Amino acid sequence: MSSESVRCFVAAKIDSNQKIKSFIDELSRSDAKIKTVESKNLHITFKFLGDTPVDRIDDVVSALKKACQDVSSFELSVEGVGVFPKREYVKVVWIGLKKGEVKLKELASSIDEELQKIGFSAEKRKFSSHVTVGRVKFVKDKSSFLELIDTYCDVCFSKQKISQLMLMKSTLTPSGPIYEPLGEIPLE
């Protein structure tokens, strides 16, 4: 049995556009110390698997195919923004997902169930449909930062079709993560 492992997660890619890029650019220009997500790395995380043995990757992909076997592609509305964990203590800035949110939650539950069958832990947190766009270290002027967030709270950034899931490898580097697909699972 191989002892080599890779850090991975289950995701669906979100395509960037000018509205999303403008919002991320504004975040970068704010007085917050924030690490924004590169446009090419935008995604919905269904489940973070962490360090996974390389010899288990095929099992994971098979479990994901089972989780998706009765799921058709569907449309999402990428809209609104918010923060985690709360406005008084901002650590993450996200873009919301509407229209299709119920389908996302059902898919996340199915993924979690199938991965539990092959030995992965049950998800402890309730699934929250969002796309992380920035990780905040420090906010100098919280009221102006929250004004920026509020400016975008009702913006519809795009409509997107989710037609596949991906098992992604994540390699952490000083300049940010590098993502590589390990498996692609099409939705009917």
mmCIF file of C-alpha atoms in Angstrom, residues 91-180:
data_model
loop_
_atom_site.group_PDB
_atom_site.id
_atom_site.type_symbol
_atom_site.label_atom_id
_atom_site.label_comp_id
_atom_site.label_asym_id
_atom_site.label_seq_id
_atom_site.Cartn_x
_atom_site.Cartn_y
_atom_site.Cartn_z
ATOM 1 C CA LYS A 91 -12.519 35.996 7.787
ATOM 2 C CA VAL A 92 -13.985 34.995 4.391
ATOM 3 C CA VAL A 93 -15.739 36.938 1.634
ATOM 4 C CA TRP A 94 -18.024 34.899 -0.616
ATOM 5 C CA ILE A 95 -20.352 35.171 -3.592
ATOM 6 C CA GLY A 96 -23.702 33.453 -3.139
ATOM 7 C CA LEU A 97 -25.480 30.845 -5.228
ATOM 8 C CA LYS A 98 -29.221 30.923 -5.787
ATOM 9 C CA LYS A 99 -31.610 29.163 -8.180
ATOM 10 C CA GLY A 100 -30.257 25.653 -7.996
ATOM 11 C CA GLU A 101 -29.303 25.917 -4.341
ATOM 12 C CA VAL A 102 -31.587 23.019 -3.351
ATOM 13 C CA LYS A 103 -29.966 20.820 -5.985
ATOM 14 C CA LEU A 104 -26.513 21.801 -4.671
ATOM 15 C CA LYS A 105 -27.498 20.801 -1.129
ATOM 16 C CA GLU A 106 -28.928 17.465 -2.305
ATOM 17 C CA LEU A 107 -25.763 16.776 -4.293
ATOM 18 C CA ALA A 108 -23.539 17.661 -1.327
ATOM 19 C CA SER A 109 -25.530 15.257 0.861
ATOM 20 C CA SER A 110 -25.271 12.454 -1.708
ATOM 21 C CA ILE A 111 -21.509 13.026 -2.069
ATOM 22 C CA ASP A 112 -21.063 12.911 1.696
ATOM 23 C CA GLU A 113 -23.091 9.665 1.970
ATOM 24 C CA GLU A 114 -21.154 7.876 -0.785
ATOM 25 C CA LEU A 115 -17.778 8.971 0.589
ATOM 26 C CA GLN A 116 -18.738 7.784 4.071
ATOM 27 C CA LYS A 117 -19.335 4.315 2.573
ATOM 28 C CA ILE A 118 -15.649 4.174 1.606
ATOM 29 C CA GLY A 119 -14.333 5.413 4.927
ATOM 30 C CA PHE A 120 -14.374 9.223 4.827
ATOM 31 C CA SER A 121 -15.763 11.094 7.824
ATOM 32 C CA ALA A 122 -19.224 12.597 7.724
ATOM 33 C CA GLU A 123 -19.308 16.323 7.107
ATOM 34 C CA LYS A 124 -19.631 18.100 10.454
ATOM 35 C CA ARG A 125 -20.874 21.416 9.087
ATOM 36 C CA LYS A 126 -24.101 22.005 7.204
ATOM 37 C CA PHE A 127 -23.432 22.598 3.484
ATOM 38 C CA SER A 128 -23.361 26.292 2.607
ATOM 39 C CA SER A 129 -23.615 27.056 -1.105
ATOM 40 C CA HIS A 130 -21.088 29.774 -1.876
ATOM 41 C CA VAL A 131 -17.923 30.602 -3.813
ATOM 42 C CA THR A 132 -15.051 31.901 -1.676
ATOM 43 C CA VAL A 133 -13.488 34.980 -3.292
ATOM 44 C CA GLY A 134 -11.217 36.179 -0.489
ATOM 45 C CA ARG A 135 -9.659 35.234 2.846
ATOM 46 C CA VAL A 136 -9.333 38.174 5.206
ATOM 47 C CA LYS A 137 -6.402 38.629 7.593
ATOM 48 C CA PHE A 138 -7.268 42.094 8.870
ATOM 49 C CA VAL A 139 -9.721 44.938 8.113
ATOM 50 C CA LYS A 140 -8.512 48.444 8.940
ATOM 51 C CA ASP A 141 -11.771 50.330 8.331
ATOM 52 C CA LYS A 142 -14.549 47.803 8.919
ATOM 53 C CA SER A 143 -17.437 50.159 8.106
ATOM 54 C CA SER A 144 -16.099 51.076 4.647
ATOM 55 C CA PHE A 145 -15.259 47.411 3.975
ATOM 56 C CA LEU A 146 -18.804 46.348 4.902
ATOM 57 C CA GLU A 147 -20.173 49.171 2.705
ATOM 58 C CA LEU A 148 -18.295 47.597 -0.197
ATOM 59 C CA ILE A 149 -19.812 44.200 0.637
ATOM 60 C CA ASP A 150 -23.282 45.761 0.911
ATOM 61 C CA THR A 151 -22.879 47.430 -2.505
ATOM 62 C CA TYR A 152 -22.745 43.966 -4.077
ATOM 63 C CA CYS A 153 -25.278 42.162 -1.844
ATOM 64 C CA ASP A 154 -27.999 42.115 -4.536
ATOM 65 C CA VAL A 155 -25.821 41.893 -7.650
ATOM 66 C CA CYS A 156 -26.441 39.003 -10.043
ATOM 67 C CA PHE A 157 -22.970 38.163 -11.354
ATOM 68 C CA SER A 158 -24.018 35.440 -13.804
ATOM 69 C CA LYS A 159 -26.131 32.405 -14.573
ATOM 70 C CA GLN A 160 -24.082 29.243 -14.956
ATOM 71 C CA LYS A 161 -24.716 25.646 -15.827
ATOM 72 C CA ILE A 162 -23.202 23.004 -13.559
ATOM 73 C CA SER A 163 -22.520 20.017 -15.797
ATOM 74 C CA GLN A 164 -19.700 18.222 -13.991
ATOM 75 C CA LEU A 165 -18.026 17.683 -10.657
ATOM 76 C CA MET A 166 -14.301 17.426 -10.212
ATOM 77 C CA LEU A 167 -12.010 15.748 -7.740
ATOM 78 C CA MET A 168 -9.296 18.362 -7.362
ATOM 79 C CA LYS A 169 -5.746 18.131 -6.072
ATOM 80 C CA SER A 170 -4.655 21.204 -4.122
ATOM 81 C CA THR A 171 -0.968 22.026 -3.778
ATOM 82 C CA LEU A 172 -0.322 24.897 -1.398
ATOM 83 C CA THR A 173 2.406 27.344 -2.406
ATOM 84 C CA PRO A 174 3.486 30.736 -0.977
ATOM 85 C CA SER A 175 1.824 32.483 -3.939
ATOM 86 C CA GLY A 176 -1.458 30.597 -3.550
ATOM 87 C CA PRO A 177 -2.904 27.143 -4.201
ATOM 88 C CA ILE A 178 -2.424 25.251 -7.441
ATOM 89 C CA TYR A 179 -5.416 23.133 -8.417
ATOM 90 C CA GLU A 180 -5.244 20.093 -10.686
#
